[in-house]
Structures are given as C-alpha cells and as structure tokens.
Coordinates of C-alpha atoms in Angstrom, one line a residue:
X1 CA 108.5 62.5 76.2
X2 CA 106.6 64.5 73.6
X3 CA 108.8 66.6 71.5
X4 CA 107.7 70.0 70.0
X5 CA 109.4 71.2 66.8
X6 CA 109.1 74.8 65.8
X7 CA 109.9 74.8 62.1
X8 CA 110.4 77.3 59.3
X9 CA 111.5 80.1 61.6
X10 CA 114.0 82.9 61.9
X11 CA 115.8 82.1 65.1
X12 CA 117.3 85.1 67.0
X13 CA 119.4 83.1 69.4
X14 CA 120.9 85.9 71.6
X15 CA 123.9 83.6 72.0
X16 CA 127.4 85.0 72.5
X17 CA 127.8 85.5 68.8
X18 CA 124.3 87.0 68.4
X19 CA 123.6 84.4 65.8
X20 CA 120.5 84.7 63.6
X21 CA 119.4 81.5 61.8
X22 CA 117.0 81.6 58.9
X23 CA 114.8 78.8 57.8
X24 CA 115.7 77.1 61.1
X25 CA 114.0 74.7 63.5
X26 CA 114.0 74.5 67.3
X27 CA 113.2 71.3 69.1
X28 CA 111.8 71.3 72.7
X29 CA 111.9 68.1 74.8
X30 CA 111.8 67.4 78.5
X31 CA 111.7 71.1 79.3
X32 CA 114.9 71.9 77.5
X33 CA 116.0 73.0 74.0
X34 CA 116.9 69.7 72.4
X35 CA 118.1 71.0 69.0
X36 CA 118.7 74.2 67.1
X37 CA 119.1 73.4 63.4
X38 CA 119.6 75.4 60.3
X39 CA 118.0 72.6 58.3
X40 CA 114.6 71.0 58.8
X41 CA 114.3 68.4 61.5
X42 CA 112.8 65.0 60.8
X43 CA 109.5 64.5 62.7
X44 CA 109.1 61.5 64.8
X45 CA 105.8 59.8 65.6
X46 CA 104.0 61.8 68.3
X47 CA 106.0 65.1 67.7
X48 CA 104.0 68.3 67.9
X49 CA 104.8 70.5 64.9
X50 CA 104.5 74.3 64.9
X51 CA 105.1 75.9 61.5
X52 CA 106.4 79.4 62.3
X53 CA 105.8 80.4 58.6
X54 CA 109.0 82.3 58.5
X55 CA 108.3 84.2 61.7
X56 CA 110.8 85.1 64.4
X57 CA 111.6 82.7 67.3
X58 CA 113.5 84.1 70.3
X59 CA 114.2 83.5 73.9
X60 CA 111.6 84.4 76.5
X61 CA 111.9 87.9 77.7
X62 CA 113.3 88.6 81.2
X63 CA 111.8 91.4 83.3
X64 CA 114.7 92.3 85.6
X65 CA 112.7 94.6 87.9
X66 CA 109.1 94.6 88.8
X67 CA 106.6 94.6 91.7
X68 CA 104.1 92.0 90.4
X69 CA 101.3 92.3 92.9
X70 CA 101.1 96.0 92.4
X71 CA 99.0 95.3 89.2
X72 CA 96.1 95.8 91.6
X73 CA 97.2 99.4 92.2
X74 CA 97.5 100.3 88.5
X75 CA 96.4 103.9 87.9
X76 CA 96.0 104.8 91.6
X77 CA 98.7 107.5 91.7
X78 CA 99.2 108.8 88.2
X79 CA 100.6 112.2 87.1
X80 CA 103.1 112.5 90.0
X81 CA 106.8 112.3 90.8
X82 CA 108.1 109.3 92.8
X83 CA 107.7 111.0 96.2
X84 CA 104.1 112.0 95.7
X85 CA 103.4 108.6 94.1
X86 CA 104.7 106.8 97.3
X87 CA 102.8 109.2 99.5
X88 CA 99.5 108.4 97.8
X89 CA 100.2 104.7 97.5
X90 CA 101.6 103.7 100.9
X91 CA 98.4 104.2 103.0
X92 CA 96.3 102.2 100.5
X93 CA 98.9 99.5 100.3
X94 CA 99.2 99.3 104.1
X95 CA 95.4 98.8 104.5
X96 CA 95.0 96.4 101.6
X97 CA 98.0 94.1 101.2
X98 CA 98.2 90.6 102.7
X99 CA 99.3 87.3 101.3
X100 CA 96.0 86.6 99.6
X101 CA 96.1 90.0 97.9
X102 CA 99.7 89.4 96.7
X103 CA 98.6 86.0 95.3
X104 CA 95.8 87.6 93.2
X105 CA 97.9 90.5 92.0
X106 CA 100.8 88.2 91.0
X107 CA 98.5 85.9 89.1
X108 CA 97.1 88.9 87.2
X109 CA 100.6 90.1 86.5
X110 CA 101.7 86.7 85.4
X111 CA 99.0 86.5 82.8
X112 CA 99.9 89.9 81.5
X113 CA 103.6 89.0 81.3
X114 CA 103.1 85.6 79.6
X115 CA 100.8 87.1 77.0
X116 CA 103.6 89.5 76.1
X117 CA 106.3 86.8 75.9
X118 CA 108.0 87.5 79.2
X119 CA 108.9 84.2 80.8
X120 CA 110.9 85.2 83.8
X121 CA 110.6 88.2 86.2
X122 CA 112.6 89.5 89.1
X123 CA 110.1 90.6 91.7
X124 CA 110.3 92.7 94.8
X125 CA 107.3 92.8 97.1
X126 CA 105.9 91.7 100.5
X127 CA 104.8 88.1 101.1
X128 CA 107.2 86.6 98.6
X129 CA 106.1 83.1 99.4
X130 CA 102.6 84.0 98.2
X131 CA 104.0 85.6 95.0
X132 CA 106.2 82.6 94.3
X133 CA 103.3 80.1 94.6
X134 CA 101.0 82.3 92.5
X135 CA 103.6 82.7 89.7
X136 CA 104.0 78.9 89.7
X137 CA 100.3 78.4 89.3
X138 CA 100.1 80.5 86.1
X139 CA 103.5 79.2 84.8
X140 CA 105.7 82.3 85.1
X141 CA 109.3 81.9 86.2
X142 CA 109.9 84.3 89.1
X143 CA 112.8 85.1 91.3
X144 CA 111.9 86.9 94.6
X145 CA 112.7 87.2 98.2
X146 CA 112.1 89.1 101.5
X147 CA 111.8 92.8 101.3
X148 CA 113.7 94.9 103.9
X149 CA 112.5 98.4 105.0
X150 CA 113.1 100.1 108.3
X151 CA 109.5 100.3 109.4
X152 CA 106.8 97.6 109.6
X153 CA 105.1 97.2 106.2
X154 CA 101.9 95.4 105.3
X155 CA 103.5 92.3 106.8
X156 CA 103.8 94.1 110.1
X157 CA 107.3 92.9 110.9
X158 CA 109.7 95.0 113.0
X159 CA 113.4 94.7 112.2
X160 CA 114.5 91.7 114.4
X161 CA 111.4 89.7 113.4
X162 CA 111.9 90.6 109.7
X163 CA 115.5 89.3 109.8
X164 CA 114.4 86.1 111.6
X165 CA 111.5 85.4 109.2
X166 CA 113.8 86.1 106.2
X167 CA 116.4 83.7 107.4
X168 CA 113.8 80.9 107.7
X169 CA 112.4 81.8 104.3
X170 CA 115.8 81.6 102.6
X171 CA 116.8 78.4 104.3
X172 CA 113.7 76.8 102.8
X173 CA 114.5 77.9 99.3
X174 CA 116.7 76.2 96.7
X175 CA 120.1 77.9 97.0
X176 CA 120.1 79.0 93.4
X177 CA 116.8 80.8 93.9
X178 CA 117.7 82.8 97.0
X179 CA 117.2 86.6 96.9
X180 CA 117.1 89.4 99.4
X181 CA 115.5 92.7 98.5
X182 CA 116.7 95.7 100.6
X183 CA 114.4 98.4 99.3
X184 CA 116.9 101.2 99.1
X185 CA 119.7 103.0 100.9
X186 CA 117.2 105.8 101.8
X187 CA 114.9 103.5 103.6
X188 CA 117.5 101.6 105.5
X189 CA 120.3 102.6 107.9
X190 CA 123.9 101.5 107.5
X191 CA 123.5 99.0 110.3
X192 CA 120.4 97.5 108.7
X193 CA 122.1 97.3 105.3
X194 CA 124.9 95.5 106.9
X195 CA 122.5 93.1 108.5
X196 CA 121.1 92.3 105.1
X197 CA 124.6 91.9 103.6
X198 CA 125.5 89.5 106.3
X199 CA 122.3 87.5 105.7
X200 CA 123.0 87.4 102.0
X201 CA 126.5 86.2 102.6
X202 CA 125.4 83.6 105.0
X203 CA 122.7 82.2 102.6
X204 CA 124.4 82.9 99.3
X205 CA 121.4 85.1 98.3
X206 CA 121.5 87.5 95.4
X207 CA 120.6 91.2 96.0
X208 CA 117.8 93.2 94.4
X209 CA 117.8 96.9 95.4
X210 CA 116.6 100.3 94.2
X211 CA 119.5 102.6 93.6
X212 CA 119.9 106.2 92.2
X213 CA 116.4 106.4 90.9
X214 CA 115.7 110.1 91.5
X215 CA 117.5 113.4 92.3
X216 CA 115.6 113.6 95.6
X217 CA 116.8 110.1 96.5
X218 CA 120.4 111.2 95.9
X219 CA 120.0 114.1 98.3
X220 CA 118.3 111.9 100.9
X221 CA 121.0 109.3 100.7
X222 CA 123.8 111.8 100.9
X223 CA 122.2 113.4 104.0
X224 CA 121.6 110.1 105.7
X225 CA 124.9 108.4 104.7
X226 CA 127.6 111.0 105.1
X227 CA 127.5 112.5 101.6
X228 CA 127.8 109.2 99.8
X229 CA 125.9 108.1 96.7
X230 CA 123.6 105.0 96.9
X231 CA 126.3 103.0 95.0
X232 CA 129.0 104.1 97.4
X233 CA 126.8 103.1 100.3
X234 CA 126.1 99.7 98.9
X235 CA 129.8 99.1 98.3
X236 CA 130.6 100.3 101.8
X237 CA 128.2 97.9 103.5
X238 CA 129.0 94.8 101.3
X239 CA 125.9 94.8 99.1
X240 CA 127.7 95.6 95.8
X241 CA 129.1 92.5 94.1
X242 CA 128.4 90.1 91.2
X243 CA 125.1 88.9 92.8
X244 CA 123.6 92.4 92.9
X245 CA 121.0 93.9 90.6
X246 CA 120.6 97.7 90.9
X247 CA 117.1 98.8 89.8
X248 CA 117.1 102.1 87.9
X249 CA 120.6 103.6 88.2
X250 CA 119.4 106.8 86.6
X251 CA 121.6 109.3 88.5
X252 CA 124.9 107.3 88.7
X253 CA 128.1 109.2 88.3
X254 CA 131.1 108.0 86.2
X255 CA 132.7 106.9 89.4
X256 CA 129.6 104.9 90.3
X257 CA 129.6 103.2 87.0
X258 CA 133.3 102.2 87.5
X259 CA 132.3 100.8 90.9
X260 CA 129.4 98.8 89.5
X261 CA 131.6 97.4 86.7
X262 CA 134.5 96.5 89.0
X263 CA 132.1 94.7 91.3
X264 CA 130.5 92.8 88.5
X265 CA 127.1 94.1 89.6
X266 CA 124.1 94.4 87.2
X267 CA 121.7 97.2 86.4
X268 CA 118.0 96.9 85.5
X269 CA 117.1 99.8 83.3
X270 CA 113.4 100.9 83.6
X271 CA 112.8 103.6 81.0
X272 CA 109.0 103.6 81.0
X273 CA 108.7 104.0 84.7
X274 CA 111.5 106.6 84.8
X275 CA 109.9 108.6 82.0
X276 CA 106.4 108.5 83.5
X277 CA 107.6 109.6 87.0
X278 CA 110.0 112.2 85.4
X279 CA 112.9 110.5 87.3
X280 CA 115.3 110.9 84.4
X281 CA 117.2 108.8 81.9
X282 CA 119.9 106.3 82.9
X283 CA 123.2 106.6 81.1
X284 CA 122.8 103.2 79.4
X285 CA 125.5 103.7 76.7
X286 CA 128.1 104.7 79.3
X287 CA 127.2 101.7 81.4
X288 CA 127.4 99.3 78.5
X289 CA 130.7 100.8 77.3
X290 CA 132.0 100.7 80.9
X291 CA 131.5 96.9 81.1
X292 CA 128.2 96.9 83.1
X293 CA 125.7 94.2 82.3
X294 CA 122.5 96.2 81.7
X295 CA 119.1 94.4 81.7
X296 CA 115.6 95.7 81.2
X297 CA 112.7 96.0 83.5
X298 CA 109.2 97.5 83.6
X299 CA 108.9 98.4 87.3
X300 CA 105.5 97.8 88.8
X301 CA 102.2 98.4 87.0
X302 CA 101.4 101.0 89.7
X303 CA 104.2 103.3 88.4
X304 CA 104.6 102.3 84.8
X305 CA 101.0 101.2 84.4
X306 CA 101.8 98.1 82.4
X307 CA 104.3 95.3 82.3
X308 CA 105.1 95.5 78.6
X309 CA 108.8 94.9 78.1
X310 CA 108.5 95.5 74.4
X311 CA 107.6 99.1 75.1
X312 CA 110.4 99.3 77.6
X313 CA 112.8 98.0 74.9
X314 CA 111.6 100.6 72.4
X315 CA 112.0 103.5 74.9
X316 CA 115.4 102.2 75.9
X317 CA 116.5 102.9 72.4
X318 CA 114.4 105.9 71.5
X319 CA 114.9 108.1 74.6
X320 CA 118.8 108.2 74.4
X321 CA 118.4 109.1 70.7
X322 CA 116.4 112.2 71.7
X323 CA 118.7 113.0 74.7
X324 CA 121.9 112.8 72.7
X325 CA 120.8 113.5 69.2
X326 CA 122.2 110.1 68.2
X327 CA 119.8 107.6 66.7
X328 CA 122.3 104.8 67.2
X329 CA 123.3 105.5 70.8
X330 CA 121.5 102.3 72.1
X331 CA 121.0 100.0 69.1
X332 CA 118.3 97.5 68.3
X333 CA 120.9 94.7 69.0
X334 CA 121.6 96.3 72.4
X335 CA 118.0 96.3 73.6
X336 CA 117.2 92.8 72.3
X337 CA 120.1 91.5 74.4
X338 CA 119.0 93.7 77.4
X339 CA 115.6 92.1 77.3
X340 CA 116.9 88.5 77.0
X341 CA 120.4 87.2 77.8
X342 CA 121.5 90.3 79.8
X343 CA 118.4 89.9 82.0
X344 CA 119.2 86.2 82.5
X345 CA 122.7 87.0 83.5
X346 CA 121.5 89.6 85.9
X347 CA 119.4 87.0 87.6
X348 CA 122.2 84.5 87.8
X349 CA 120.6 82.4 85.0
X350 CA 122.9 83.1 82.1
X351 CA 124.0 79.5 81.7
X352 CA 120.5 78.1 81.7
X353 CA 118.2 80.8 80.3
X354 CA 118.2 83.9 78.0
X355 CA 119.3 82.4 74.7
X356 CA 118.2 79.7 72.2
X357 CA 120.9 77.1 72.7
X358 CA 120.9 73.4 73.1
X359 CA 120.6 72.3 76.7
X360 CA 119.1 75.6 78.0
X361 CA 115.6 75.8 79.5
X362 CA 113.0 75.9 76.8
X363 CA 111.8 79.4 77.5
X364 CA 110.9 80.3 73.9
X365 CA 108.6 82.8 72.1
X366 CA 107.2 82.5 68.6
X367 CA 105.9 85.6 66.9
X368 CA 103.0 85.7 64.4
X369 CA 104.6 85.8 60.9
X370 CA 101.3 87.1 59.5
X371 CA 100.9 90.0 61.8
X372 CA 100.8 93.2 59.8
X373 CA 102.8 95.2 62.3
X374 CA 105.9 93.1 61.8
X375 CA 105.5 92.4 58.1
X376 CA 107.7 92.6 56.1
X377 CA 110.8 92.0 58.3
X378 CA 114.1 92.8 56.7
X379 CA 116.1 92.9 59.8
X380 CA 114.9 90.7 62.7
X381 CA 116.6 92.8 65.4
X382 CA 115.1 95.9 64.1
X383 CA 111.7 94.2 63.9
X384 CA 112.0 93.1 67.5
X385 CA 113.3 96.4 69.0
X386 CA 111.2 98.8 67.0
X387 CA 108.0 97.1 65.7
X388 CA 107.0 94.2 67.9
X389 CA 104.4 94.4 70.7
X390 CA 102.7 91.8 72.8
X391 CA 100.0 91.6 70.1
X392 CA 102.4 89.8 67.8
X393 CA 103.3 87.1 70.4
X394 CA 101.7 83.9 69.2
X395 CA 103.3 81.0 71.2
X396 CA 105.1 81.0 74.5
X397 CA 106.9 78.1 76.2
X398 CA 108.2 78.2 79.8
X399 CA 110.5 75.3 80.7
X400 CA 108.9 73.5 77.8
X401 CA 105.3 74.1 78.9
X402 CA 103.1 75.6 76.2
X403 CA 101.6 78.5 78.2
X404 CA 100.4 80.7 75.3
X405 CA 98.9 79.1 72.2
X406 CA 98.1 81.3 69.3
X407 CA 97.8 84.3 71.5
X408 CA 95.7 82.7 74.2
X409 CA 97.1 82.3 77.7
X410 CA 96.4 78.7 78.7
X411 CA 96.9 79.1 82.5
X412 CA 94.3 81.7 83.5
X413 CA 92.6 80.7 86.8
X414 CA 88.9 80.5 86.2
X415 CA 88.0 82.7 89.1
X416 CA 90.8 85.3 88.7
X417 CA 88.5 88.0 87.2
X418 CA 86.1 87.7 90.1
X419 CA 88.8 87.9 92.7
X420 CA 90.4 90.9 91.0
X421 CA 87.0 92.7 90.9
X422 CA 86.5 92.3 94.7
X423 CA 89.9 93.7 95.4
X424 CA 89.5 96.6 92.9
X425 CA 86.3 97.6 94.8
X426 CA 88.3 97.6 98.0
X427 CA 90.9 99.8 96.5
X428 CA 88.2 102.2 95.3
X429 CA 86.8 102.4 98.8
X430 CA 90.2 103.1 100.2
X431 CA 90.9 105.8 97.7
X432 CA 87.7 107.5 98.7
X433 CA 88.7 107.4 102.3
X434 CA 92.1 108.8 101.5
X435 CA 93.8 105.5 102.1
X436 CA 92.6 105.0 105.7
X437 CA 91.7 101.4 106.7

C-alpha cells in the first residue's frame, strides 16, 4: 500500500495528554495512522511526501449536530426565532423533500464540510439511506438514522409505519453505525418516546435528539410532559444514557446537568445557530466542570447559514467571555477538543477517531503554513481556536483518502452544480407560493 508522510509539521494530537509535537511527522497507510514521530521518518520507494513547512496538523473536525440536506434551504427563513423559522420552513420542506433532494443537499453539504476540514458529521434528517449514500460518494464520514416525529413528514410515514421502516433500516446497518433520531420531546408523546427507546435498546442504536434549545420549548415540554424538563423526560422514558447526544442543551438547569453527567450522555453545543436564532447560550463551562462531554456542532445551513465548525469554535469561546466577563471561561484548548476528540467520543468513535494516534483512522487535516491569517503562530491551540478558518485548510484525509488537495476538493460530482440549480429554482417557486406544493 502507498504510504503518505506529512513531514515538518506541528502536530496537535488531541490525545489524552493534549500533546503537541513540533517538527514532527505523521504517516498514513492503509486508511490508518501508521506513525506519529517527533523525528523525521525515512521515506520508502513509492511514498507520497507532503511537506507541511512547519504548519499545523490536527485530527479531522467532528460536526456533532447538523441537518446536511438543509443546505438547499440556506437563507430561506432568516431573521426569525426558532418557532417562526420552523413555520416558514416546514411547508416548503414538505413540498420539496424526497430521497433525491436529500442526496443532492447532502453532497453539497459534504463538499462544504470537507473543504473546511470536517471529516465526520452527525446528521439528523429524513431519508437517511439517501444521505448516507451521498456522503459516501463525496468521501465524508456520516452517522445518521431514522427521524421520529409524531406526524407524517416528507417521507409520509405514520407512526406504526415509521417504526417498522426504522427497524428494517437499523437491522441492515452495521451495529456500530446505528442511530435513531427522535426529533424532540415537544414533537413526541411519552408513549412514542418509549417506542423509540425500546427500538434503540433492541438494536443497540445511539440517540440523537434536540433538547432544551429555546425557552418556548421548555414551556411546551413542561405543558406536555407534566412539568418536566426535556432532560427529565428523556431520563424518564429511557433515552438518556451514554449513547445519547443532546443537541443544544441551552436551557438546562443544574439538576439537568447532573442528570446528563450521571447518565454519561453527551452534549452538542451549537453556538452559531443558537446566537442567530436568539435561542440563548448554553452553560458550557458548567457542563464541562460537571463532567459532561461537550462536543461542537453547526446545526443545519438553513438555521446557521453555513457549516463552518471553525466559526462555531470561535463563538464557543467568545460568547461566554462576553456573557460572564471572563475571557478564559471556555479556553482555546477546550474548543479544540470540543471540535475533535469530544465530538468523536459523542459519536461513539473515541477509540478510532478524533486524535492523531497510531492505529486510529487517518482523518487528518493539514493547514497552510504560509497563510497570512495564521502566521506567525506562537501557540497552536490559540491559532486553531481564534485565527483559523476553512480558507487555511490545505489538505484533508478521510480514512486515508486524500479528499482535499491544496485547498481543492477532489470529490465534487461533475453535475452537482446543475442539480443544485434545479432544486434552488424549485425552492424559489415554493417561496413565492408561500410554501404550497
């Protein structure tokens, strides 16, 4: 097998010791990290050499909450809170979305993510089989699964049919890649949530669910579920455990945080979406100090308008500084780990992804050492958290595959632009009709 050596680099490993290696080399072979060396590695005949020129090498970023196909709805419902956003979006979504549309939107999202150095994403959307196949076509690692809502969505499945389809879907998946996505505790009854919990237990699936995103949600859930918070409801029905990822967790109480930590559940923090929709700011420091594994997400491009995890990382540090008048509340080291190893752990991939260590999957980013925006770099963690953007991402490897080469995504389908243009025209038509089909 061809071996790739990334030489002359500053390696931010994101390992348990948060090791940073200078003048180091990383070898990639057979889809895995074959060597991490603080001294130069001898080249063998046929090796591919990449000179990082002293630039930063780090693990691929992990987007721990998104709705990939909703790239096609970017900018459709701006300047609103979450409830108004959903009211504008749902009619268009219902008239537009099918498996083909999900495939196109996911390919588009995959290209955007790869260009930014994101190699793995946790998705929640309809037609997950189409999303999975589309992500694989462009080379993005995706975890996804059936979505559960109480009414027929774009897939037109009533509850018994949704459960039956989901069981068949999960049984066909590799056990380590099984997910169920109950939308939220405000769009599902307790009986329905228990159905999902039973299915997850039966299949070993992990849980991806919105929780405590807005104040209105908290009121709706309390009214529907006997005064309980979303976290309390999830615990009550058997959906809060070490295989659970809670998206948002903005309005969690101290008691909620204790429950999340005790259950070993994970939180995906989405500061860009939460800021844009005026949802609020999650208590990240409290959660980290309370023993909660906090990862980072972008949400969908329809609510946050892009899938840039670098911006999310910056906001995850900057916004608490404003809120609490403490510039160190969430540090550069915190957000780098949130975007890498914490995300991998949330997805159940902590032993195989999220850090630069021998034997792990070769999901690796190389930053452009000559980029003005990250030159000079005195502290690699500071550079990553506060200065880096997708513009500085030069090379990206996913499972050893070289998917971005000197800033160019190598896996763009030739007809993608044309397919996106057709669907964008359809969205424009639907908007003019007020969302009616």
